[in-house]
Coordinates of C-alpha atoms and ligand atoms in Angstrom, one line a residue:
M1 CA 16.6 19.0 -57.8
S2 CA 16.2 15.7 -59.6
Y3 CA 12.9 13.9 -60.0
Q4 CA 14.1 11.2 -57.6
E5 CA 15.2 13.8 -55.0
R6 CA 11.8 15.5 -55.2
G7 CA 10.2 12.1 -54.7
I8 CA 12.1 11.5 -51.6
L9 CA 11.3 15.0 -50.3
V10 CA 7.6 14.5 -50.9
S11 CA 7.5 11.1 -49.2
M12 CA 9.4 12.6 -46.3
L13 CA 6.9 15.4 -46.1
I14 CA 4.0 13.0 -46.2
F15 CA 5.7 10.9 -43.5
F16 CA 6.3 13.9 -41.4
L17 CA 2.7 15.2 -41.7
F18 CA 1.4 11.7 -41.0
F19 CA 3.6 11.4 -38.0
R20 CA 2.6 14.8 -36.7
F21 CA -1.0 13.8 -37.2
C22 CA -0.9 10.4 -35.5
T23 CA 1.5 11.0 -32.7
S24 CA 0.0 12.7 -29.7
I25 CA 2.0 15.2 -27.8
D26 CA 3.3 13.9 -24.5
T27 CA 5.8 16.7 -23.5
I28 CA 5.6 20.1 -21.9
T29 CA 8.5 22.5 -22.8
L30 CA 9.3 26.1 -22.2
T31 CA 7.5 27.1 -25.4
R32 CA 4.7 24.5 -25.2
P33 CA 2.6 24.7 -22.0
V34 CA -0.6 22.9 -21.4
K35 CA -3.6 25.3 -21.3
D36 CA -7.0 24.3 -19.9
G37 CA -8.6 22.3 -22.7
D38 CA -5.3 20.9 -24.0
I39 CA -4.6 17.3 -23.4
L40 CA -1.2 15.4 -23.3
V41 CA -1.4 11.8 -24.2
S42 CA 1.4 9.4 -23.3
N43 CA 3.3 7.6 -26.1
G44 CA 1.5 4.3 -25.9
E45 CA -1.8 6.2 -25.3
S46 CA -2.4 4.6 -21.9
F47 CA -2.6 7.9 -19.9
A48 CA -3.7 11.4 -20.5
L49 CA -3.0 14.7 -18.6
G50 CA -5.0 17.8 -18.6
F51 CA -7.4 20.0 -16.7
F52 CA -10.5 18.4 -15.3
S53 CA -13.4 19.1 -12.9
P54 CA -14.6 16.3 -10.6
A55 CA -18.3 15.4 -10.7
N56 CA -20.5 18.1 -9.1
S57 CA -17.7 20.6 -9.0
S58 CA -16.7 23.5 -11.3
N59 CA -13.2 23.8 -9.9
R60 CA -10.4 23.1 -12.3
Y61 CA -7.5 20.7 -11.4
V62 CA -4.5 19.4 -13.4
G63 CA -4.8 15.6 -13.3
I64 CA -3.7 12.4 -15.0
W65 CA -6.3 9.8 -16.0
Y66 CA -6.5 6.6 -17.9
N67 CA -6.8 7.3 -21.6
K68 CA -8.3 3.9 -22.5
V69 CA -10.9 3.7 -19.7
S70 CA -14.2 5.1 -20.8
E71 CA -15.2 6.2 -17.3
Q72 CA -12.8 9.1 -16.5
T73 CA -10.7 7.8 -13.7
V74 CA -8.3 10.3 -12.3
V75 CA -5.1 8.7 -10.8
W76 CA -3.1 11.8 -9.9
V77 CA -3.8 15.5 -9.1
A78 CA -1.3 18.3 -9.1
N79 CA -3.1 21.2 -7.3
R80 CA -5.1 19.1 -4.9
D81 CA -5.8 21.9 -2.4
T82 CA -5.5 24.9 -4.7
P83 CA -8.2 24.6 -7.4
I84 CA -8.5 27.2 -10.2
T85 CA -12.0 28.6 -10.4
N86 CA -12.1 29.3 -14.1
S87 CA -10.7 28.0 -17.3
S88 CA -7.6 30.3 -17.5
G89 CA -5.2 27.8 -16.0
I90 CA -1.8 27.1 -17.7
L91 CA 0.7 24.4 -16.7
S92 CA 4.2 25.2 -17.9
V93 CA 7.8 24.6 -17.4
D94 CA 9.6 27.7 -16.3
K95 CA 13.1 29.0 -16.6
T96 CA 14.1 27.5 -13.2
G97 CA 13.3 24.1 -14.4
N98 CA 10.1 23.7 -12.5
L99 CA 6.5 22.8 -13.5
V100 CA 4.3 25.7 -12.5
L101 CA 0.6 26.2 -12.6
H102 CA -0.9 29.6 -12.8
E103 CA -3.7 31.6 -14.5
K104 CA -3.1 33.2 -17.8
G105 CA -1.4 36.6 -17.3
Q106 CA -1.2 36.2 -13.5
S107 CA 1.8 35.6 -11.3
F108 CA 0.2 33.7 -8.5
V109 CA 1.5 30.1 -8.4
F110 CA -1.3 27.5 -7.7
W111 CA 1.1 24.6 -7.7
T112 CA 4.8 24.0 -8.5
T113 CA 7.2 21.1 -8.4
N114 CA 9.6 23.4 -6.5
V115 CA 12.9 21.6 -7.2
S116 CA 16.1 23.6 -6.9
G117 CA 19.6 23.0 -8.3
V118 CA 19.1 24.4 -11.7
V119 CA 22.0 24.1 -14.1
A120 CA 22.2 27.1 -16.5
N121 CA 21.5 26.5 -20.1
D122 CA 19.9 23.1 -19.4
V123 CA 16.9 22.1 -21.5
F124 CA 13.9 21.6 -19.3
S125 CA 10.9 19.5 -20.2
A126 CA 8.2 17.3 -18.6
Q127 CA 7.0 14.1 -20.2
L128 CA 4.0 12.0 -19.5
L129 CA 5.2 8.4 -19.7
D130 CA 3.0 5.5 -20.6
S131 CA 3.1 4.2 -17.1
G132 CA 1.2 7.3 -16.0
N133 CA 4.3 8.9 -14.5
L134 CA 4.8 12.7 -15.2
V135 CA 8.6 13.2 -15.2
L136 CA 10.4 16.5 -15.2
F137 CA 13.8 16.5 -16.9
Q138 CA 16.8 18.8 -16.5
G139 CA 18.6 17.9 -19.6
E140 CA 19.0 14.2 -19.5
V141 CA 18.4 13.6 -15.8
Y142 CA 15.1 13.6 -14.1
S143 CA 14.6 16.1 -11.2
W144 CA 11.1 15.2 -10.2
Q145 CA 8.4 12.7 -10.9
S146 CA 4.7 12.4 -10.0
F147 CA 5.2 8.8 -8.9
D148 CA 7.1 10.1 -5.9
H149 CA 4.1 12.2 -4.9
P150 CA 1.1 9.9 -5.0
S151 CA -2.4 11.2 -4.7
N152 CA -5.0 8.6 -3.8
T153 CA -3.9 6.0 -6.2
L154 CA -1.1 3.5 -6.5
L155 CA -0.5 2.4 -10.2
P156 CA 1.7 -0.5 -11.4
G157 CA 5.3 0.5 -11.0
M158 CA 4.7 3.2 -8.4
K159 CA 6.6 2.7 -5.2
L160 CA 5.0 3.0 -1.7
G161 CA 7.5 3.6 1.1
L162 CA 10.9 5.2 1.8
D163 CA 13.6 6.5 -0.4
R164 CA 16.3 6.6 2.3
K165 CA 18.7 8.9 0.3
A166 CA 16.1 11.5 -0.4
G167 CA 14.4 11.0 3.0
L168 CA 11.1 10.7 1.1
N169 CA 8.3 8.5 2.4
R170 CA 5.7 8.1 -0.3
V171 CA 2.2 8.0 1.2
V172 CA -1.1 7.5 -0.6
T173 CA -3.8 9.8 0.8
S174 CA -7.6 9.9 0.1
W175 CA -9.4 12.7 -1.5
K176 CA -11.5 14.9 0.8
S177 CA -14.7 13.8 -1.1
S178 CA -15.7 12.6 -4.5
W179 CA -16.0 16.2 -5.6
N180 CA -12.8 17.5 -3.8
P181 CA -9.4 15.9 -4.6
G182 CA -7.8 17.8 -1.7
V183 CA -5.7 15.9 0.8
G184 CA -8.3 14.0 2.9
D185 CA -8.3 12.2 6.2
Y186 CA -7.1 8.7 5.2
S187 CA -3.6 7.7 4.4
Y188 CA -1.9 4.4 3.6
K189 CA 1.7 4.4 4.7
M190 CA 4.8 2.5 5.7
E191 CA 6.2 2.8 9.2
F192 CA 9.6 1.6 10.3
V193 CA 9.4 1.1 14.1
G194 CA 10.4 -2.4 14.9
S195 CA 9.9 -4.2 11.6
T196 CA 8.5 -2.3 8.6
Q197 CA 4.7 -2.4 8.4
L198 CA 1.9 -0.9 6.3
F199 CA -1.0 1.0 8.0
L200 CA -4.2 2.7 7.0
Y201 CA -4.5 5.9 9.1
K202 CA -7.3 8.3 9.9
G203 CA -5.7 11.7 10.6
N204 CA -2.1 11.4 11.8
M205 CA -2.8 9.5 15.0
T206 CA -5.5 6.9 14.5
R207 CA -4.7 3.5 12.9
I208 CA -7.7 2.1 11.2
W209 CA -6.3 -1.0 9.7
R210 CA -2.9 -2.8 9.7
A211 CA -1.8 -4.5 6.4
G212 CA 1.0 -5.7 8.6
S213 CA 4.6 -6.8 8.1
W214 CA 6.1 -8.3 5.0
T215 CA 6.1 -12.1 5.3
G216 CA 8.3 -12.8 2.2
R217 CA 5.2 -13.4 0.1
G218 CA 2.8 -10.7 0.9
W219 CA 1.6 -8.5 3.7
S220 CA 0.6 -10.5 6.9
G221 CA -2.8 -8.9 6.9
V222 CA -3.6 -9.7 3.2
P223 CA -3.6 -13.5 3.2
G224 CA -5.1 -13.6 -0.3
M225 CA -1.7 -12.6 -1.9
T226 CA -0.6 -15.9 -3.2
K227 CA 1.7 -17.0 -6.1
D228 CA -1.1 -16.9 -8.7
Y229 CA -2.0 -13.4 -7.9
I230 CA -2.8 -10.8 -10.7
F231 CA 0.5 -9.1 -10.0
N232 CA 4.0 -10.0 -9.0
T233 CA 4.0 -10.3 -5.2
S234 CA 7.8 -10.5 -4.8
N235 CA 8.5 -6.8 -5.3
Y236 CA 9.3 -5.8 -1.7
I237 CA 12.8 -4.1 -1.4
N238 CA 14.6 -3.4 1.8
N239 CA 18.2 -2.3 1.3
A240 CA 20.5 0.6 2.0
D241 CA 18.7 2.8 -0.6
E242 CA 15.1 2.2 0.1
V243 CA 12.3 0.2 1.8
V244 CA 9.5 0.0 -0.7
V245 CA 6.8 -2.1 -2.2
F246 CA 5.4 -1.9 -5.7
F247 CA 3.3 -4.1 -8.0
L248 CA 3.7 -5.0 -11.6
M249 CA 0.9 -6.6 -13.5
L250 CA 1.6 -10.1 -14.9
N251 CA -0.8 -9.3 -17.8
S252 CA -0.2 -5.7 -18.7
S253 CA -3.5 -5.4 -20.6
I254 CA -5.4 -5.7 -17.3
F255 CA -5.9 -2.3 -15.6
S256 CA -5.6 -2.6 -11.8
R257 CA -5.1 0.2 -9.3
L258 CA -5.0 0.5 -5.5
V259 CA -7.0 3.5 -4.2
V260 CA -7.5 4.9 -0.7
T261 CA -11.1 6.1 -0.6
E262 CA -12.6 9.0 1.2
S263 CA -14.7 6.6 3.2
G264 CA -11.6 5.1 4.8
T265 CA -10.9 1.9 2.8
V266 CA -8.0 0.6 0.8
D267 CA -9.5 -0.9 -2.4
R268 CA -7.9 -2.8 -5.2
L269 CA -10.0 -2.4 -8.4
T270 CA -9.8 -3.9 -11.9
W271 CA -11.4 -2.5 -15.0
H272 CA -13.9 -4.7 -16.8
E273 CA -14.2 -3.4 -20.3
A274 CA -17.3 -5.6 -21.1
D275 CA -19.3 -4.0 -18.3
R276 CA -17.5 -0.7 -18.5
K277 CA -16.9 -0.5 -14.8
W278 CA -14.3 -0.9 -12.1
I279 CA -14.8 -4.2 -10.1
G280 CA -13.6 -4.6 -6.6
F281 CA -10.8 -7.2 -6.2
W282 CA -10.3 -6.7 -2.5
S283 CA -11.1 -4.1 0.1
H284 CA -9.9 -3.5 3.6
P285 CA -11.0 -3.1 6.4
K286 CA -13.6 -5.7 5.6
D287 CA -14.7 -7.1 9.0
Q288 CA -14.6 -6.2 12.7
C289 CA -11.3 -8.1 13.0
D290 CA -9.7 -5.8 10.5
G291 CA -10.3 -2.9 12.9
Y292 CA -6.9 -2.1 14.4
N293 CA -6.4 -3.5 17.9
H294 CA -10.0 -4.6 18.0
C295 CA -9.4 -7.2 20.8
G296 CA -6.8 -5.2 22.8
P297 CA -3.4 -6.2 24.0
F298 CA -2.8 -10.0 24.2
G299 CA -6.2 -10.7 22.7
F300 CA -6.8 -12.0 19.2
C301 CA -9.6 -11.8 16.8
D302 CA -11.3 -14.7 15.0
P303 CA -13.9 -13.6 12.5
Y304 CA -14.9 -17.2 11.8
K305 CA -16.0 -17.8 15.3
S306 CA -19.7 -17.9 14.5
V307 CA -22.4 -16.4 16.7
T308 CA -20.2 -15.8 19.8
F309 CA -17.9 -12.9 20.5
E310 CA -15.1 -12.6 17.9
C311 CA -12.4 -11.7 20.6
D312 CA -10.4 -14.3 22.4
C313 CA -7.3 -14.2 24.6
L314 CA -4.0 -15.6 23.5
P315 CA -3.0 -18.9 25.3
G316 CA -2.0 -18.2 28.9
Y317 CA -4.1 -15.0 29.1
E318 CA -7.6 -14.1 30.3
P319 CA -9.8 -11.1 29.8
Q320 CA -8.7 -7.9 31.5
S321 CA -12.4 -7.3 32.5
L322 CA -15.0 -10.1 32.4
Q323 CA -17.7 -7.4 32.5
D324 CA -16.4 -5.8 29.2
W325 CA -16.1 -9.2 27.7
Y326 CA -19.7 -10.0 28.7
I327 CA -20.9 -6.9 26.8
R328 CA -18.6 -7.8 23.9
D329 CA -16.1 -5.0 24.3
G330 CA -12.7 -6.4 23.7
S331 CA -10.8 -3.1 23.6
K332 CA -9.1 -3.5 27.0
G333 CA -7.7 -6.9 25.9
C334 CA -6.3 -9.6 28.1
K335 CA -3.8 -10.1 31.0
R336 CA -1.7 -13.0 32.2
K337 CA -3.9 -15.6 33.9
V338 CA -3.9 -15.0 37.7
G339 CA -1.2 -16.9 39.5
T340 CA 1.0 -17.5 36.5
Q341 CA 4.7 -17.7 37.2
M342 CA 6.5 -16.6 34.0
C343 CA 10.2 -17.0 33.3
Q344 CA 10.6 -19.9 35.7
V345 CA 12.1 -23.2 34.6
G346 CA 9.9 -24.9 32.0
D347 CA 8.4 -22.1 30.0
G348 CA 7.4 -23.1 26.6
F349 CA 5.3 -22.1 23.6
V350 CA 1.8 -22.8 22.3
E351 CA 1.4 -22.8 18.6
L352 CA -1.4 -20.9 16.9
A353 CA -2.1 -21.6 13.2
H354 CA -3.2 -19.3 10.4
V355 CA -2.3 -16.2 12.2
M356 CA -1.7 -12.6 11.2
V357 CA 1.1 -12.0 13.6
P358 CA 0.9 -9.1 16.2
D359 CA 1.9 -5.5 15.4
T360 CA 5.7 -5.7 15.0
S361 CA 6.3 -2.2 16.4
T362 CA 7.2 -3.9 19.6
A363 CA 9.2 -6.6 17.9
R364 CA 12.7 -7.3 16.9
V365 CA 13.8 -9.1 13.7
N366 CA 16.9 -11.1 12.9
M367 CA 16.8 -12.5 9.4
S368 CA 19.8 -14.8 9.9
L369 CA 18.2 -16.9 12.6
G370 CA 16.1 -20.1 11.9
L371 CA 13.0 -21.0 13.8
K372 CA 14.7 -23.2 16.4
A373 CA 17.3 -20.5 17.2
C374 CA 14.4 -18.1 17.3
E375 CA 12.7 -20.2 20.0
E376 CA 15.9 -20.3 22.0
L377 CA 16.4 -16.6 21.7
C378 CA 12.9 -16.0 23.0
L379 CA 13.2 -18.4 25.9
R380 CA 16.5 -16.7 27.0
D381 CA 14.8 -13.3 27.3
C382 CA 12.2 -12.9 30.0
T383 CA 10.6 -10.0 28.2
C384 CA 10.0 -12.1 25.1
M385 CA 6.3 -12.9 24.8
G386 CA 6.2 -14.8 21.5
Y387 CA 8.0 -15.4 18.2
A388 CA 7.3 -16.3 14.6
S389 CA 9.2 -16.8 11.3
A390 CA 10.0 -13.6 9.5
D391 CA 10.0 -15.1 6.0
I392 CA 7.6 -17.8 5.0
S393 CA 8.2 -17.5 1.2
K394 CA 9.9 -20.8 0.9
A395 CA 7.8 -23.8 2.0
A396 CA 10.8 -25.9 3.1
W397 CA 12.5 -23.2 5.2
D398 CA 11.1 -21.0 7.9
G399 CA 13.7 -18.3 7.9
G400 CA 14.1 -15.2 9.9
C401 CA 13.0 -14.5 13.4
I402 CA 10.6 -12.1 14.9
T403 CA 10.4 -11.8 18.7
W404 CA 7.9 -9.7 20.5
L405 CA 9.2 -7.8 23.5
G406 CA 6.2 -5.8 24.5
D407 CA 2.4 -5.9 24.2
M408 CA 1.2 -8.1 21.5
I409 CA -1.7 -6.3 19.8
D410 CA -3.8 -6.7 16.7
T411 CA -3.4 -10.4 16.3
K412 CA -6.0 -12.3 14.3
T413 CA -6.6 -15.6 12.8
F414 CA -7.6 -16.5 9.2
S415 CA -9.6 -19.5 7.9
D416 CA -6.7 -20.2 5.6
G417 CA -3.2 -18.7 4.9
G418 CA -1.5 -16.7 7.6
Q419 CA 1.4 -18.2 9.5
T420 CA 2.2 -20.1 12.7
F421 CA 2.7 -18.0 15.7
Y422 CA 4.3 -19.2 19.0
V423 CA 3.0 -17.7 22.3
R424 CA 5.1 -18.0 25.4
V425 CA 3.4 -19.7 28.3
E426 CA 4.5 -20.9 31.7
A427 CA 5.2 -24.6 32.4
A428 CA 1.8 -25.1 34.1
E429 CA 0.0 -24.0 31.0
L430 CA 1.9 -26.5 28.9
G431 CA 1.3 -29.0 31.7
T432 CA -2.4 -28.9 31.3
S433 CA -2.2 -29.4 27.6
Y434 CA 0.3 -32.2 28.0
A435 CA -1.9 -33.9 30.6
L436 CA -4.8 -33.6 28.2
L437 CA -2.8 -35.2 25.4
I438 CA -1.6 -38.0 27.6
L439 CA -5.2 -38.6 28.7
I440 CA -6.4 -38.7 25.1
F441 CA -3.5 -41.0 24.3
I442 CA -4.4 -43.4 27.2
F443 CA -8.1 -43.4 26.3
S444 CA -7.3 -44.2 22.7
K445 CA -5.0 -47.0 23.7
L446 CA -7.4 -48.5 26.2
N447 CA -10.1 -48.7 23.5
F448 CA -12.9 -48.1 25.9
S449 CA -16.4 -49.0 24.7
F450 CA -19.1 -47.1 26.6
Ligands
NAG1 C1 -23.5 14.6 -7.7 O1 -24.7 15.1 -7.2 C2 -25.8 14.3 -7.4 C3 -27.1 15.0 -6.9 O2 -26.8 15.6 -5.6 C4 -25.6 13.0 -6.6 O3 -26.7 12.1 -6.8 C5 -24.4 12.3 -7.2 O4 -24.1 11.1 -6.4 C6 -23.2 13.2 -7.1 N1 -22.0 12.6 -7.7 C7 -20.9 12.5 -7.1 C8 -19.8 11.8 -7.8 O5 -20.7 12.9 -6.0
NAG2 C1 -10.1 33.9 -13.7 O1 -10.2 34.2 -12.3 C2 -9.2 35.1 -11.8 C3 -9.4 35.3 -10.4 O2 -9.6 34.1 -9.7 C4 -9.3 36.4 -12.6 O3 -8.2 37.2 -12.2 C5 -9.1 36.1 -14.1 O4 -9.4 37.3 -14.8 C6 -10.2 35.1 -14.5 N1 -10.0 34.8 -15.9 C7 -11.0 34.7 -16.8 C8 -10.6 34.4 -18.2 O5 -12.1 34.8 -16.4
NAG3 C1 9.4 25.8 -2.2 O1 10.3 25.2 -1.3 C2 10.8 26.0 -0.3 C3 11.8 25.3 0.5 O2 11.4 24.0 0.9 C4 9.7 26.6 0.5 O3 10.2 27.5 1.5 C5 8.7 27.3 -0.5 O4 7.6 27.8 0.3 C6 8.2 26.4 -1.5 N1 7.5 27.2 -2.5 C7 6.3 26.8 -2.9 C8 5.6 27.7 -3.9 O5 5.8 25.7 -2.6
NAG4 C1 -1.1 16.2 11.6 O1 -0.2 16.6 10.5 C2 -0.4 17.9 10.1 C3 0.5 18.1 8.9 O2 1.7 17.4 9.0 C4 0.0 18.8 11.2 O3 -0.1 20.2 10.8 C5 -0.9 18.6 12.4 O4 -0.4 19.3 13.5 C6 -0.8 17.1 12.8 N1 -1.7 16.8 13.8 C7 -1.4 16.1 14.9 C8 -2.5 15.9 15.9 O5 -0.3 15.7 15.1
NAG5 C1 8.6 -10.9 -10.3 O1 9.6 -9.9 -9.8 C2 10.8 -10.5 -9.6 C3 11.7 -9.4 -9.0 O2 11.6 -8.2 -9.7 C4 11.4 -11.1 -10.9 O3 12.6 -11.7 -10.6 C5 10.4 -12.1 -11.4 O4 10.8 -12.6 -12.7 C6 9.0 -11.5 -11.6 N1 8.1 -12.6 -12.0 C7 7.2 -12.4 -12.9 C8 6.3 -13.6 -13.2 O5 7.1 -11.4 -13.6
NAG6 C1 -4.4 -10.6 -20.7 O1 -5.6 -10.0 -20.5 C2 -6.4 -9.8 -21.6 C3 -7.6 -9.0 -21.3 O2 -8.3 -9.5 -20.1 C4 -6.8 -11.2 -22.2 O3 -7.5 -11.1 -23.4 C5 -5.5 -12.0 -22.5 O4 -5.8 -13.3 -23.0 C6 -4.6 -12.0 -21.3 N1 -3.3 -12.6 -21.7 C7 -2.7 -13.5 -21.0 C8 -1.4 -14.0 -21.5 O5 -3.2 -14.1 -20.0
NAG7 C1 21.3 -12.2 14.6 O1 21.7 -13.4 15.1 C2 23.1 -13.7 14.8 C3 23.3 -15.1 15.3 O2 22.9 -15.2 16.7 C4 23.9 -12.7 15.5 O3 25.3 -12.9 15.3 C5 23.6 -11.3 15.0 O4 24.3 -10.3 15.7 C6 22.1 -11.0 15.2 N1 21.8 -9.8 14.5 C7 21.1 -8.8 15.1 C8 20.8 -7.6 14.3 O5 20.7 -8.9 16.3

């Protein structure tokens, strides 16, 4: 070996050692499992994976947390409902190509990815990506990823909603409590009846809050989502493969996460390094009007109506029960005003501004109709109670048509933002407002001086 060759060899060795020393391991393989105490760190050092115990608990869970955030913030948990009670846990990739969690020397499986379709002689591995996604590979293709199985947190790039091909609806669910990451009561999920909407549920039956339908620039119930938001608000996809929403930070050095809390709120939080704490960006439900169906069918909620009752009836409707209204219980909602003759000649619409449109479960959507055609469609159908534009993303064009064919529930108004909503009323109802307008007009022209 020449002097030169030896030089090259030595520098290669130094490079290799240096590389080994500096590069953290981000991969689990057949021969390299993760034992309790080991930590995987993603390539860009953004996320870490290992065993942890929540505060006030001695149970051991496999989780993923931010590597660069000083307050340990767990964003994903594998064995949510099956903790290990001592430090003998091992997470490994097995011969069937699955991630499995068990105790040293024991066969009981605490948690597994449980994917089938193994190709013999494939090389299996799992890698923690810098996005915080733990991905299981069969050779070159991925067979499972943690992003498809959210815990209580939605990270940038994670999709919420339906993968049509896999039949997988990704739902974010709260922890049971701050010391128990088990699947809790609250879930944030997409539903596809009528037009796609996002809901916060308690249990499987009770809707707590409706983030609403996609308006083309955000969710109808989150009016703060504007163009200069901290993340790209145009990432809603509805095609043959999927109906999903995800967020991507415009400035990737800002840590932002959405979390469904065990107290039943959906919070968006941002890490402030200077104060070393998570700061609330927004949180829902935030007022009475956020409570799902707070003012009942055909009612609407106005949180800015100071002092008096926040519930009101849509134009053309009156309280179902005046007594309930008197004690400020709006839950039974409103009914058509007594004596109204709907679907006669001369029906029309009253415009409401800055509205979160009603629950679209009872609505129909046609994206190829404009607003004028939408009005005509609604007028032609006696069961149509109201309409609105389905896409308000472009200021110059109100595109798409939503028509409501049943109860209109969970409508509310904002001080700003929202959209215009058109409520069907009978001719007489329009008559009164026209008469009023004409009177005002006449008075202004006559220039009375009292
Ligand atoms: C842990 O327990 C202490 C004492 O009961 C309590 O003050 C604290 O809030 C708990 N921490 C969490 C995260 O639950
Ligand atoms: C951990 O607990 C299991 C039972 O839950 C037991 O079988 C095992 O021996 C324990 N391991 C250690 C190292 O204590
Ligand atoms: C794996 O999936 C199969 C089929 O869905 C199911 O029957 C089995 O219980 C699962 N095993 C585990 C350990 O979750
Ligand atoms: C809620 O969902 C769980 C799990 O899917 C199921 O076992 C339970 O029966 C459901 N409860 C109701 C009231 O539907
Ligand atoms: C937002 O996302 C859309 C669609 O993915 C993309 O075309 C656009 O460039 C993004 N905008 C920014 C500012 O990242
Ligand atoms: C991104 O955020 C970091 C940290 O808040 C800030 O220092 C930086 O100036 C931001 N970059 C841009 C392009 O806004
Ligand atoms: C939408 O409206 C157009 C024009 O009236 C019509 O041709 C089309 O069938 C409608 N689509 C649906 C899904 O109703």
